[in-house]
PDB file of C-alpha atoms in Angstrom:
ATOM      1  CA  MET A1323      33.235  36.323 -16.099  1.00 45.00           C
ATOM      2  CA  ALA A1324      30.244  33.966 -15.459  1.00 48.00           C
ATOM      3  CA  LEU A1325      26.938  35.761 -15.180  1.00 47.00           C
ATOM      4  CA  PRO A1326      25.108  35.171 -11.884  1.00 52.00           C
ATOM      5  CA  ILE A1327      22.095  32.845 -12.195  1.00 53.00           C
ATOM      6  CA  SER A1328      19.165  32.888  -9.831  1.00 54.00           C
ATOM      7  CA  LYS A1329      17.947  29.709  -8.163  1.00 51.00           C
ATOM      8  CA  VAL A1330      14.622  29.974 -10.024  1.00 50.00           C
ATOM      9  CA  ASP A1331      16.403  30.322 -13.383  1.00 51.00           C
ATOM     10  CA  PHE A1332      18.563  27.348 -12.543  1.00 45.00           C
ATOM     11  CA  LEU A1333      15.522  25.185 -11.722  1.00 45.00           C
ATOM     12  CA  ILE A1334      13.840  26.215 -14.912  1.00 45.00           C
ATOM     13  CA  PHE A1335      16.955  25.360 -16.858  1.00 41.00           C
ATOM     14  CA  MET A1336      17.185  21.933 -15.149  1.00 44.00           C
ATOM     15  CA  CYS A1337      13.585  21.173 -16.078  1.00 43.00           C
ATOM     16  CA  LEU A1338      14.083  22.314 -19.642  1.00 39.00           C
ATOM     17  CA  ILE A1339      16.973  19.911 -20.183  1.00 37.00           C
ATOM     18  CA  GLY A1340      14.971  17.091 -18.667  1.00 38.00           C
ATOM     19  CA  LEU A1341      16.715  16.833 -15.304  1.00 39.00           C
ATOM     20  CA  GLY A1342      14.254  16.830 -12.490  1.00 37.00           C
ATOM     21  CA  SER A1343      11.294  16.421 -14.891  1.00 40.00           C
ATOM     22  CA  ALA A1344      10.545  13.169 -13.129  1.00 57.00           C
ATOM     23  CA  GLN A1345      10.609  14.691  -9.671  1.00 85.00           C
ATOM     24  CA  LEU A1346       7.495  14.503  -7.481  1.00 96.00           C
ATOM     25  CA  SER A1347       6.848  17.325  -5.077  1.00 96.00           C
ATOM     26  CA  SER A1348       4.818  17.769  -1.906  1.00 94.00           C
ATOM     27  CA  ASN A1349       3.223  21.029  -3.126  1.00 96.00           C
ATOM     28  CA  PHE A1350       2.308  19.887  -6.637  1.00 97.00           C
ATOM     29  CA  TYR A1351      -1.379  20.862  -6.220  1.00 97.00           C
ATOM     30  CA  ALA A1352      -0.801  23.955  -4.042  1.00 97.00           C
ATOM     31  CA  THR A1353      -1.811  26.357  -6.842  1.00 97.00           C
ATOM     32  CA  LYS A1354      -3.332  23.921  -9.355  1.00 96.00           C
ATOM     33  CA  CYS A1355      -5.959  22.502  -6.952  1.00 98.00           C
ATOM     34  CA  PRO A1356      -5.433  23.933  -3.467  1.00 97.00           C
ATOM     35  CA  ASN A1357      -8.367  22.054  -1.875  1.00 98.00           C
ATOM     36  CA  ALA A1358      -7.540  18.665  -3.359  1.00 98.00           C
ATOM     37  CA  LEU A1359      -5.754  17.229  -0.276  1.00 98.00           C
ATOM     38  CA  SER A1360      -8.367  18.372   2.242  1.00 98.00           C
ATOM     39  CA  THR A1361     -11.134  17.013   0.031  1.00 98.00           C
ATOM     40  CA  ILE A1362      -9.433  13.574  -0.221  1.00 98.00           C
ATOM     41  CA  LYS A1363      -8.791  13.527   3.524  1.00 98.00           C
ATOM     42  CA  SER A1364     -12.506  14.229   4.332  1.00 98.00           C
ATOM     43  CA  ALA A1365     -13.632  11.517   1.978  1.00 98.00           C
ATOM     44  CA  VAL A1366     -11.196   8.964   3.492  1.00 98.00           C
ATOM     45  CA  ASN A1367     -12.189   9.906   7.027  1.00 98.00           C
ATOM     46  CA  SER A1368     -15.813   9.400   6.121  1.00 98.00           C
ATOM     47  CA  ALA A1369     -15.192   6.029   4.497  1.00 98.00           C
ATOM     48  CA  VAL A1370     -13.078   4.772   7.399  1.00 98.00           C
ATOM     49  CA  ALA A1371     -15.624   6.027   9.975  1.00 98.00           C
ATOM     50  CA  LYS A1372     -18.231   3.971   8.097  1.00 98.00           C
ATOM     51  CA  GLU A1373     -16.017   0.861   7.991  1.00 98.00           C
ATOM     52  CA  ALA A1374     -12.644   0.730   9.726  1.00 98.00           C
ATOM     53  CA  ARG A1375     -11.453  -2.068   7.381  1.00 98.00           C
ATOM     54  CA  MET A1376     -11.607   0.375   4.456  1.00 98.00           C
ATOM     55  CA  GLY A1377      -8.464   2.124   5.749  1.00 98.00           C
ATOM     56  CA  ALA A1378      -6.499  -1.085   5.292  1.00 98.00           C
ATOM     57  CA  SER A1379      -8.110  -1.676   1.905  1.00 98.00           C
ATOM     58  CA  LEU A1380      -7.080   1.751   0.615  1.00 98.00           C
ATOM     59  CA  LEU A1381      -3.518   1.283   1.901  1.00 98.00           C
ATOM     60  CA  ARG A1382      -3.327  -2.058   0.149  1.00 98.00           C
ATOM     61  CA  LEU A1383      -4.598  -0.585  -3.137  1.00 98.00           C
ATOM     62  CA  HIS A1384      -1.660   1.798  -3.234  1.00 98.00           C
ATOM     63  CA  PHE A1385       0.762  -1.050  -2.491  1.00 98.00           C
ATOM     64  CA  HIS A1386      -0.745  -3.319  -5.172  1.00 98.00           C
ATOM     65  CA  ASP A1387      -0.591  -0.387  -7.586  1.00 98.00           C
ATOM     66  CA  CYS A1388       3.031   0.551  -6.982  1.00 98.00           C
ATOM     67  CA  PHE A1389       4.427  -2.995  -7.101  1.00 98.00           C
ATOM     68  CA  VAL A1390       3.020  -3.496 -10.595  1.00 98.00           C
ATOM     69  CA  GLN A1391       4.639  -1.234 -13.277  1.00 97.00           C
ATOM     70  CA  GLY A1392       4.978   1.581 -10.720  1.00 98.00           C
ATOM     71  CA  CYS A1393       2.531   3.913  -8.972  1.00 98.00           C
ATOM     72  CA  ASP A1394       0.402   4.670 -12.021  1.00 98.00           C
ATOM     73  CA  ALA A1395      -3.122   3.624 -10.977  1.00 98.00           C
ATOM     74  CA  SER A1396      -2.985   0.637 -13.333  1.00 98.00           C
ATOM     75  CA  VAL A1397      -4.671  -1.410 -10.547  1.00 98.00           C
ATOM     76  CA  LEU A1398      -7.891   0.653 -10.983  1.00 98.00           C
ATOM     77  CA  LEU A1399      -8.475  -0.174 -14.634  1.00 98.00           C
ATOM     78  CA  ASP A1400     -11.467  -2.456 -15.318  1.00 98.00           C
ATOM     79  CA  ASP A1401     -11.327  -5.298 -17.837  1.00 97.00           C
ATOM     80  CA  THR A1402     -13.169  -4.632 -21.095  1.00 94.00           C
ATOM     81  CA  SER A1403     -13.689  -6.698 -24.219  1.00 94.00           C
ATOM     82  CA  ASN A1404     -10.378  -5.416 -25.638  1.00 93.00           C
ATOM     83  CA  PHE A1405      -8.456  -4.556 -22.493  1.00 94.00           C
ATOM     84  CA  THR A1406      -7.151  -6.773 -19.672  1.00 97.00           C
ATOM     85  CA  GLY A1407      -6.541  -5.060 -16.309  1.00 98.00           C
ATOM     86  CA  GLU A1408      -4.988  -6.367 -13.089  1.00 98.00           C
ATOM     87  CA  LYS A1409      -8.138  -6.933 -11.033  1.00 98.00           C
ATOM     88  CA  THR A1410      -8.417 -10.624 -11.937  1.00 97.00           C
ATOM     89  CA  ALA A1411      -4.764 -11.431 -11.009  1.00 97.00           C
ATOM     90  CA  GLY A1412      -4.338 -14.083  -8.260  1.00 96.00           C
ATOM     91  CA  PRO A1413      -3.361 -11.597  -5.495  1.00 97.00           C
ATOM     92  CA  ASN A1414      -6.179  -9.208  -6.491  1.00 97.00           C
ATOM     93  CA  ALA A1415      -9.206 -11.265  -7.515  1.00 96.00           C
ATOM     94  CA  ASN A1416     -12.096 -11.149  -4.999  1.00 95.00           C
ATOM     95  CA  SER A1417      -9.667  -9.477  -2.629  1.00 95.00           C
ATOM     96  CA  ILE A1418      -8.634  -5.872  -3.368  1.00 97.00           C
ATOM     97  CA  ARG A1419     -11.389  -3.439  -2.626  1.00 98.00           C
ATOM     98  CA  GLY A1420     -12.115   0.240  -2.074  1.00 98.00           C
ATOM     99  CA  PHE A1421     -12.660   1.140  -5.750  1.00 98.00           C
ATOM    100  CA  GLU A1422     -15.983   2.899  -4.974  1.00 98.00           C
ATOM    101  CA  VAL A1423     -14.231   5.117  -2.435  1.00 98.00           C
ATOM    102  CA  ILE A1424     -11.669   6.096  -5.034  1.00 98.00           C
ATOM    103  CA  ASP A1425     -14.503   6.753  -7.545  1.00 98.00           C
ATOM    104  CA  THR A1426     -16.168   9.094  -5.022  1.00 98.00           C
ATOM    105  CA  ILE A1427     -12.931  10.986  -4.393  1.00 98.00           C
ATOM    106  CA  LYS A1428     -12.215  11.294  -8.111  1.00 98.00           C
ATOM    107  CA  SER A1429     -15.641  12.796  -8.774  1.00 98.00           C
ATOM    108  CA  GLN A1430     -15.176  15.255  -5.902  1.00 98.00           C
ATOM    109  CA  VAL A1431     -11.757  16.487  -7.001  1.00 98.00           C
ATOM    110  CA  LYS A1432     -12.829  16.502 -10.625  1.00 97.00           C
ATOM    111  CA  SER A1433     -15.636  18.937  -9.828  1.00 97.00           C
ATOM    112  CA  LEU A1434     -13.089  21.145  -7.963  1.00 97.00           C
ATOM    113  CA  CYS A1435     -10.387  21.008 -10.655  1.00 97.00           C
ATOM    114  CA  PRO A1436     -11.272  19.097 -13.830  1.00 98.00           C
ATOM    115  CA  GLY A1437      -8.370  17.180 -15.409  1.00 97.00           C
ATOM    116  CA  VAL A1438      -5.825  18.040 -12.721  1.00 98.00           C
ATOM    117  CA  VAL A1439      -5.608  15.419  -9.967  1.00 98.00           C
ATOM    118  CA  SER A1440      -4.485  11.988 -11.090  1.00 98.00           C
ATOM    119  CA  CYS A1441      -5.924   8.654  -9.863  1.00 98.00           C
ATOM    120  CA  ALA A1442      -2.366   7.571  -8.940  1.00 98.00           C
ATOM    121  CA  ASP A1443      -1.962  10.564  -6.650  1.00 98.00           C
ATOM    122  CA  ILE A1444      -5.409   9.926  -5.124  1.00 98.00           C
ATOM    123  CA  LEU A1445      -4.233   6.401  -4.198  1.00 98.00           C
ATOM    124  CA  ALA A1446      -1.028   7.752  -2.603  1.00 98.00           C
ATOM    125  CA  ILE A1447      -2.821  10.370  -0.560  1.00 98.00           C
ATOM    126  CA  ALA A1448      -5.679   8.011   0.437  1.00 98.00           C
ATOM    127  CA  ALA A1449      -3.131   5.486   1.712  1.00 98.00           C
ATOM    128  CA  ARG A1450      -1.531   8.070   4.019  1.00 98.00           C
ATOM    129  CA  ASP A1451      -4.886   9.498   5.138  1.00 98.00           C
ATOM    130  CA  SER A1452      -6.137   5.988   5.937  1.00 98.00           C
ATOM    131  CA  VAL A1453      -3.161   5.308   8.246  1.00 98.00           C
ATOM    132  CA  VAL A1454      -3.753   8.635  10.003  1.00 98.00           C
ATOM    133  CA  ALA A1455      -7.509   7.952  10.321  1.00 98.00           C
ATOM    134  CA  LEU A1456      -6.696   4.756  12.172  1.00 98.00           C
ATOM    135  CA  GLY A1457      -4.288   6.420  14.609  1.00 98.00           C
ATOM    136  CA  GLY A1458      -0.999   6.123  12.726  1.00 98.00           C
ATOM    137  CA  ALA A1459       1.569   8.828  12.078  1.00 97.00           C
ATOM    138  CA  SER A1460       1.476  11.029   8.962  1.00 98.00           C
ATOM    139  CA  TRP A1461       4.097  11.495   6.290  1.00 98.00           C
ATOM    140  CA  ASN A1462       4.639  13.947   3.507  1.00 97.00           C
ATOM    141  CA  VAL A1463       3.193  12.472   0.296  1.00 97.00           C
ATOM    142  CA  LEU A1464       5.033  13.504  -2.812  1.00 98.00           C
ATOM    143  CA  LEU A1465       2.737  14.228  -5.770  1.00 98.00           C
ATOM    144  CA  GLY A1466       2.679  14.783  -9.476  1.00 98.00           C
ATOM    145  CA  ARG A1467       2.132  11.221 -10.708  1.00 98.00           C
ATOM    146  CA  ARG A1468       0.124  10.681 -13.908  1.00 98.00           C
ATOM    147  CA  ASP A1469      -2.102   7.720 -14.809  1.00 98.00           C
ATOM    148  CA  SER A1470      -1.091   4.804 -17.046  1.00 98.00           C
ATOM    149  CA  THR A1471      -2.977   3.814 -20.213  1.00 97.00           C
ATOM    150  CA  THR A1472      -1.790   0.235 -19.709  1.00 97.00           C
ATOM    151  CA  ALA A1473      -1.946  -2.498 -17.032  1.00 98.00           C
ATOM    152  CA  SER A1474      -0.137  -5.792 -16.601  1.00 97.00           C
ATOM    153  CA  LEU A1475      -1.971  -8.916 -15.450  1.00 97.00           C
ATOM    154  CA  SER A1476       1.202 -10.952 -15.730  1.00 97.00           C
ATOM    155  CA  SER A1477       3.200  -8.562 -13.556  1.00 98.00           C
ATOM    156  CA  ALA A1478       0.447  -8.507 -10.953  1.00 98.00           C
ATOM    157  CA  ASN A1479       0.654 -12.287 -10.839  1.00 97.00           C
ATOM    158  CA  SER A1480       4.437 -12.373 -10.636  1.00 97.00           C
ATOM    159  CA  ASP A1481       5.515  -9.239  -8.692  1.00 98.00           C
ATOM    160  CA  LEU A1482       3.172  -9.126  -5.672  1.00 98.00           C
ATOM    161  CA  PRO A1483       4.362 -11.212  -2.681  1.00 97.00           C
ATOM    162  CA  ALA A1484       2.090 -14.106  -1.690  1.00 96.00           C
ATOM    163  CA  PRO A1485       0.876 -15.036   1.843  1.00 97.00           C
ATOM    164  CA  PHE A1486       2.628 -18.424   1.665  1.00 97.00           C
ATOM    165  CA  PHE A1487       6.051 -16.969   0.827  1.00 98.00           C
ATOM    166  CA  ASN A1488       9.039 -17.903   2.942  1.00 98.00           C
ATOM    167  CA  LEU A1489      11.446 -15.150   4.123  1.00 98.00           C
ATOM    168  CA  SER A1490      13.746 -15.621   1.122  1.00 98.00           C
ATOM    169  CA  GLY A1491      10.792 -15.144  -1.249  1.00 98.00           C
ATOM    170  CA  LEU A1492       9.732 -12.011   0.541  1.00 98.00           C
ATOM    171  CA  ILE A1493      13.197 -10.558   0.557  1.00 98.00           C
ATOM    172  CA  SER A1494      13.455 -11.253  -3.175  1.00 98.00           C
ATOM    173  CA  ALA A1495      10.027  -9.737  -3.993  1.00 98.00           C
ATOM    174  CA  PHE A1496      10.911  -6.558  -2.137  1.00 98.00           C
ATOM    175  CA  SER A1497      14.493  -6.444  -3.337  1.00 98.00           C
ATOM    176  CA  ASN A1498      13.190  -6.574  -6.950  1.00 98.00           C
ATOM    177  CA  LYS A1499      11.477  -3.261  -6.255  1.00 98.00           C
ATOM    178  CA  GLY A1500      14.563  -1.683  -4.657  1.00 98.00           C
ATOM    179  CA  PHE A1501      13.671  -2.321  -0.965  1.00 98.00           C
ATOM    180  CA  THR A1502      16.093  -3.524   1.684  1.00 98.00           C
ATOM    181  CA  THR A1503      15.232  -6.364   4.049  1.00 98.00           C
ATOM    182  CA  LYS A1504      14.712  -3.792   6.758  1.00 98.00           C
ATOM    183  CA  GLU A1505      12.198  -1.986   4.616  1.00 98.00           C
ATOM    184  CA  LEU A1506      10.401  -5.281   3.989  1.00 98.00           C
ATOM    185  CA  VAL A1507       9.937  -5.647   7.763  1.00 98.00           C
ATOM    186  CA  THR A1508       8.818  -2.014   8.005  1.00 98.00           C
ATOM    187  CA  LEU A1509       6.230  -2.203   5.266  1.00 98.00           C
ATOM    188  CA  SER A1510       4.899  -5.540   6.571  1.00 98.00           C
ATOM    189  CA  GLY A1511       3.744  -3.458   9.567  1.00 98.00           C
ATOM    190  CA  ALA A1512       0.827  -2.435   7.424  1.00 98.00           C
ATOM    191  CA  HIS A1513      -0.628  -5.702   8.678  1.00 98.00           C
ATOM    192  CA  THR A1514      -1.368  -3.995  11.993  1.00 98.00           C
ATOM    193  CA  ILE A1515      -4.741  -3.241  10.325  1.00 98.00           C
ATOM    194  CA  GLY A1516      -6.997  -5.100   7.920  1.00 98.00           C
ATOM    195  CA  GLN A1517      -8.277  -8.635   7.590  1.00 98.00           C
ATOM    196  CA  ALA A1518      -7.495 -11.733   5.519  1.00 98.00           C
ATOM    197  CA  GLN A1519      -9.635 -14.497   4.087  1.00 98.00           C
ATOM    198  CA  CYS A1520      -9.486 -17.981   5.509  1.00 98.00           C
ATOM    199  CA  THR A1521      -7.880 -19.391   2.328  1.00 97.00           C
ATOM    200  CA  ALA A1522      -4.818 -17.162   2.959  1.00 98.00           C
ATOM    201  CA  PHE A1523      -4.037 -18.682   6.417  1.00 98.00           C
ATOM    202  CA  ARG A1524      -5.836 -22.049   6.560  1.00 98.00           C
ATOM    203  CA  THR A1525      -2.652 -24.095   5.964  1.00 98.00           C
ATOM    204  CA  ARG A1526      -0.840 -22.150   8.706  1.00 98.00           C
ATOM    205  CA  ILE A1527      -3.442 -22.619  11.426  1.00 98.00           C
ATOM    206  CA  TYR A1528      -3.866 -26.363  10.794  1.00 98.00           C
ATOM    207  CA  ASN A1529      -0.343 -27.450   9.879  1.00 98.00           C
ATOM    208  CA  GLU A1530       2.326 -25.138  11.217  1.00 98.00           C
ATOM    209  CA  SER A1531       4.037 -25.396  14.576  1.00 97.00           C
ATOM    210  CA  ASN A1532       5.398 -21.811  14.969  1.00 98.00           C
ATOM    211  CA  ILE A1533       1.949 -20.556  16.041  1.00 98.00           C
ATOM    212  CA  ASP A1534       0.495 -20.020  19.488  1.00 98.00           C
ATOM    213  CA  PRO A1535      -1.858 -23.021  19.943  1.00 98.00           C
ATOM    214  CA  THR A1536      -4.639 -20.973  21.622  1.00 98.00           C
ATOM    215  CA  TYR A1537      -4.433 -18.409  18.818  1.00 98.00           C
ATOM    216  CA  ALA A1538      -4.580 -21.164  16.174  1.00 98.00           C
ATOM    217  CA  LYS A1539      -7.616 -22.695  17.869  1.00 98.00           C
ATOM    218  CA  SER A1540      -9.436 -19.368  18.002  1.00 98.00           C
ATOM    219  CA  LEU A1541      -8.821 -18.901  14.265  1.00 98.00           C
ATOM    220  CA  GLN A1542     -10.037 -22.392  13.430  1.00 98.00           C
ATOM    221  CA  ALA A1543     -13.415 -21.535  14.901  1.00 97.00           C
ATOM    222  CA  ASN A1544     -13.977 -19.148  12.020  1.00 97.00           C
ATOM    223  CA  CYS A1545     -11.885 -20.897   9.433  1.00 98.00           C
ATOM    224  CA  PRO A1546     -12.830 -24.592   9.114  1.00 98.00           C
ATOM    225  CA  SER A1547     -10.474 -27.045   7.384  1.00 97.00           C
ATOM    226  CA  VAL A1548     -13.123 -27.285   4.584  1.00 97.00           C
ATOM    227  CA  GLY A1549     -15.426 -24.433   3.559  1.00 97.00           C
ATOM    228  CA  GLY A1550     -15.650 -20.896   4.815  1.00 97.00           C
ATOM    229  CA  ASP A1551     -13.036 -19.735   2.300  1.00 97.00           C
ATOM    230  CA  THR A1552     -13.953 -16.073   2.452  1.00 97.00           C
ATOM    231  CA  ASN A1553     -14.414 -15.876   6.261  1.00 98.00           C
ATOM    232  CA  LEU A1554     -12.372 -13.004   7.602  1.00 98.00           C
ATOM    233  CA  SER A1555      -9.910 -12.717  10.512  1.00 98.00           C
ATOM    234  CA  PRO A1556      -7.946  -9.637  11.596  1.00 98.00           C
ATOM    235  CA  PHE A1557      -4.209  -9.519  11.004  1.00 98.00           C
ATOM    236  CA  ASP A1558      -3.716  -7.954  14.376  1.00 98.00           C
ATOM    237  CA  VAL A1559      -5.719  -9.734  17.050  1.00 96.00           C
ATOM    238  CA  THR A1560      -4.712  -7.183  19.721  1.00 96.00           C
ATOM    239  CA  THR A1561      -5.829  -3.846  18.219  1.00 98.00           C
ATOM    240  CA  PRO A1562      -7.358  -4.794  14.822  1.00 98.00           C
ATOM    241  CA  ASN A1563      -8.479  -1.303  13.851  1.00 98.00           C
ATOM    242  CA  LYS A1564      -5.593   0.752  15.206  1.00 98.00           C
ATOM    243  CA  PHE A1565      -2.488   1.547  13.264  1.00 98.00           C
ATOM    244  CA  ASP A1566       0.194   0.797  15.855  1.00 98.00           C
ATOM    245  CA  ASN A1567       3.173  -1.533  16.441  1.00 98.00           C
ATOM    246  CA  ALA A1568       1.158  -4.426  17.952  1.00 98.00           C
ATOM    247  CA  TYR A1569       1.747  -6.457  14.787  1.00 98.00           C
ATOM    248  CA  TYR A1570       5.392  -6.891  15.798  1.00 98.00           C
ATOM    249  CA  THR A1571       4.522  -7.874  19.393  1.00 98.00           C
ATOM    250  CA  ASN A1572       2.104 -10.415  17.977  1.00 98.00           C
ATOM    251  CA  LEU A1573       4.906 -11.897  15.848  1.00 98.00           C
ATOM    252  CA  ARG A1574       7.077 -12.284  18.918  1.00 98.00           C
ATOM    253  CA  ASN A1575       4.198 -14.192  20.534  1.00 98.00           C
ATOM    254  CA  LYS A1576       3.792 -16.447  17.480  1.00 98.00           C
ATOM    255  CA  LYS A1577       0.500 -14.741  16.585  1.00 98.00           C
ATOM    256  CA  GLY A1578       1.265 -13.828  12.965  1.00 98.00           C
ATOM    257  CA  LEU A1579      -1.863 -14.513  10.895  1.00 98.00           C
ATOM    258  CA  LEU A1580      -0.174 -15.382   7.578  1.00 98.00           C
ATOM    259  CA  HIS A1581       2.710 -17.742   7.016  1.00 98.00           C
ATOM    260  CA  SER A1582       4.551 -14.814   5.459  1.00 98.00           C
ATOM    261  CA  ASP A1583       3.937 -12.696   8.552  1.00 98.00           C
ATOM    262  CA  GLN A1584       5.478 -15.215  10.992  1.00 98.00           C
ATOM    263  CA  GLN A1585       8.403 -15.677   8.645  1.00 98.00           C
ATOM    264  CA  LEU A1586       9.713 -12.311   9.905  1.00 98.00           C
ATOM    265  CA  PHE A1587      10.133 -13.645  13.395  1.00 98.00           C
ATOM    266  CA  ASN A1588      11.148 -17.269  13.253  1.00 98.00           C
ATOM    267  CA  GLY A1589      14.732 -17.566  14.477  1.00 98.00           C
ATOM    268  CA  VAL A1590      15.920 -15.552  11.438  1.00 98.00           C
ATOM    269  CA  SER A1591      17.890 -12.407  10.545  1.00 97.00           C
ATOM    270  CA  THR A1592      14.817 -10.192  10.787  1.00 98.00           C
ATOM    271  CA  ASP A1593      13.979 -11.156  14.368  1.00 98.00           C
ATOM    272  CA  SER A1594      15.961  -8.230  15.814  1.00 98.00           C
ATOM    273  CA  GLN A1595      14.100  -5.734  13.615  1.00 98.00           C
ATOM    274  CA  VAL A1596      10.743  -7.081  14.751  1.00 98.00           C
ATOM    275  CA  THR A1597      11.868  -6.853  18.379  1.00 98.00           C
ATOM    276  CA  ALA A1598      13.091  -3.288  17.886  1.00 98.00           C
ATOM    277  CA  TYR A1599       9.769  -2.161  16.394  1.00 98.00           C
ATOM    278  CA  SER A1600       7.852  -4.003  19.120  1.00 98.00           C
ATOM    279  CA  ASN A1601       9.761  -2.013  21.730  1.00 98.00           C
ATOM    280  CA  ASN A1602       9.785   1.338  19.945  1.00 98.00           C
ATOM    281  CA  PRO A1603       6.592   2.516  18.217  1.00 98.00           C
ATOM    282  CA  ALA A1604       8.103   5.910  17.339  1.00 98.00           C
ATOM    283  CA  THR A1605      10.944   4.323  15.339  1.00 98.00           C
ATOM    284  CA  PHE A1606       8.385   2.132  13.500  1.00 98.00           C
ATOM    285  CA  ASN A1607       6.201   5.154  12.663  1.00 98.00           C
ATOM    286  CA  THR A1608       9.172   7.129  11.286  1.00 98.00           C
ATOM    287  CA  ASP A1609      10.524   4.200   9.269  1.00 98.00           C
ATOM    288  CA  PHE A1610       7.049   3.330   7.940  1.00 98.00           C
ATOM    289  CA  GLY A1611       6.523   6.888   6.637  1.00 98.00           C
ATOM    290  CA  ASN A1612       9.890   6.907   4.944  1.00 98.00           C
ATOM    291  CA  ALA A1613       9.311   3.500   3.368  1.00 98.00           C
ATOM    292  CA  MET A1614       5.933   4.637   2.070  1.00 98.00           C
ATOM    293  CA  ILE A1615       7.482   7.707   0.492  1.00 98.00           C
ATOM    294  CA  LYS A1616      10.042   5.410  -1.200  1.00 98.00           C
ATOM    295  CA  MET A1617       7.266   3.089  -2.386  1.00 98.00           C
ATOM    296  CA  GLY A1618       5.311   6.077  -3.767  1.00 98.00           C
ATOM    297  CA  ASN A1619       8.372   6.852  -5.850  1.00 97.00           C
ATOM    298  CA  LEU A1620       8.348   3.569  -7.760  1.00 98.00           C
ATOM    299  CA  SER A1621       8.423   4.430 -11.510  1.00 97.00           C
ATOM    300  CA  PRO A1622       5.866   7.248 -11.528  1.00 98.00           C
ATOM    301  CA  LEU A1623       4.678   8.675 -14.821  1.00 98.00           C
ATOM    302  CA  THR A1624       5.403  12.411 -14.836  1.00 97.00           C
ATOM    303  CA  GLY A1625       5.592  15.353 -17.211  1.00 94.00           C
ATOM    304  CA  THR A1626       3.807  14.425 -20.436  1.00 95.00           C
ATOM    305  CA  SER A1627       3.906  10.649 -19.845  1.00 97.00           C
ATOM    306  CA  GLY A1628       0.572   8.971 -19.278  1.00 98.00           C
ATOM    307  CA  GLN A1629      -2.610  10.962 -18.714  1.00 98.00           C
ATOM    308  CA  ILE A1630      -4.952  12.345 -16.082  1.00 98.00           C
ATOM    309  CA  ARG A1631      -7.857   9.925 -16.301  1.00 98.00           C
ATOM    310  CA  THR A1632     -11.360  11.333 -16.214  1.00 98.00           C
ATOM    311  CA  ASN A1633     -12.658   8.056 -14.799  1.00 98.00           C
ATOM    312  CA  CYS A1634     -10.127   6.038 -12.737  1.00 98.00           C
ATOM    313  CA  ARG A1635     -11.576   2.749 -14.081  1.00 98.00           C
ATOM    314  CA  LYS A1636     -10.832   3.432 -17.731  1.00 97.00           C
ATOM    315  CA  THR A1637      -8.353   5.261 -19.968  1.00 97.00           C
ATOM    316  CA  ASN A1638      -9.481   8.511 -21.593  1.00 96.00           C
TER     317      ASN A1638
END
């Protein structure tokens, strides 16, 4: 007769044989560092209160991290004389930001619980807290990632979608990471906050026809055909600092800032999804949270893989 086995014993057994060892969990720090999440939330709220754009910057850091060799904080590693990070890649150079906020958070959680909270988890939590700070809905962040000792400049250049991509290129870039076309449309809603540099949308506002003419003209005032490359414009002209569903309404009105934004509503298969989100903010919020959880699950380092960096900018 088989001996009864408790649920706890079963879970321990599963972990011992390696099944479930790569599982992230929402209560990973509950006993290891109980104040970690509240500390991160306070720091994010403070940074976003100081500069609303920082919320979008922190959300983007998590995205640019996860799309390149998984959610392992490789994006945070600085170049050194014998190490090449990802910060100089085309999609990142002079563009990704928020590193100082992550440094501040790291030093705060390190003083609470030295060697416990990973930089990769800080990025995942800060992304969620940024969305909430700007009025978006929350989601349950799964935790337990560890930090990489490597980075990939070439993957950062090849795997991150570009602002000039057509719909087929966007679908392919997201599909390569296991996302459906619906999830591509969902995650693109992150462009309800944040700003882009003139170089990212200049061609669109001077040469494309699927753009509201008044909107194009207003953008041209701050983005001349020559010069002003780093001048900024908001992705969402309606509510630039509020995480809502206005991005999708803007697309329906031909007010997508980037070429890649407007590709989602352009007489194509994704039009219906854009319309649905434009009409139903609650559905968008739910889907966005679920898609972020899925993105946070991209190839995390767990168990004894990787390390817990002492300084997020360099390996131990």
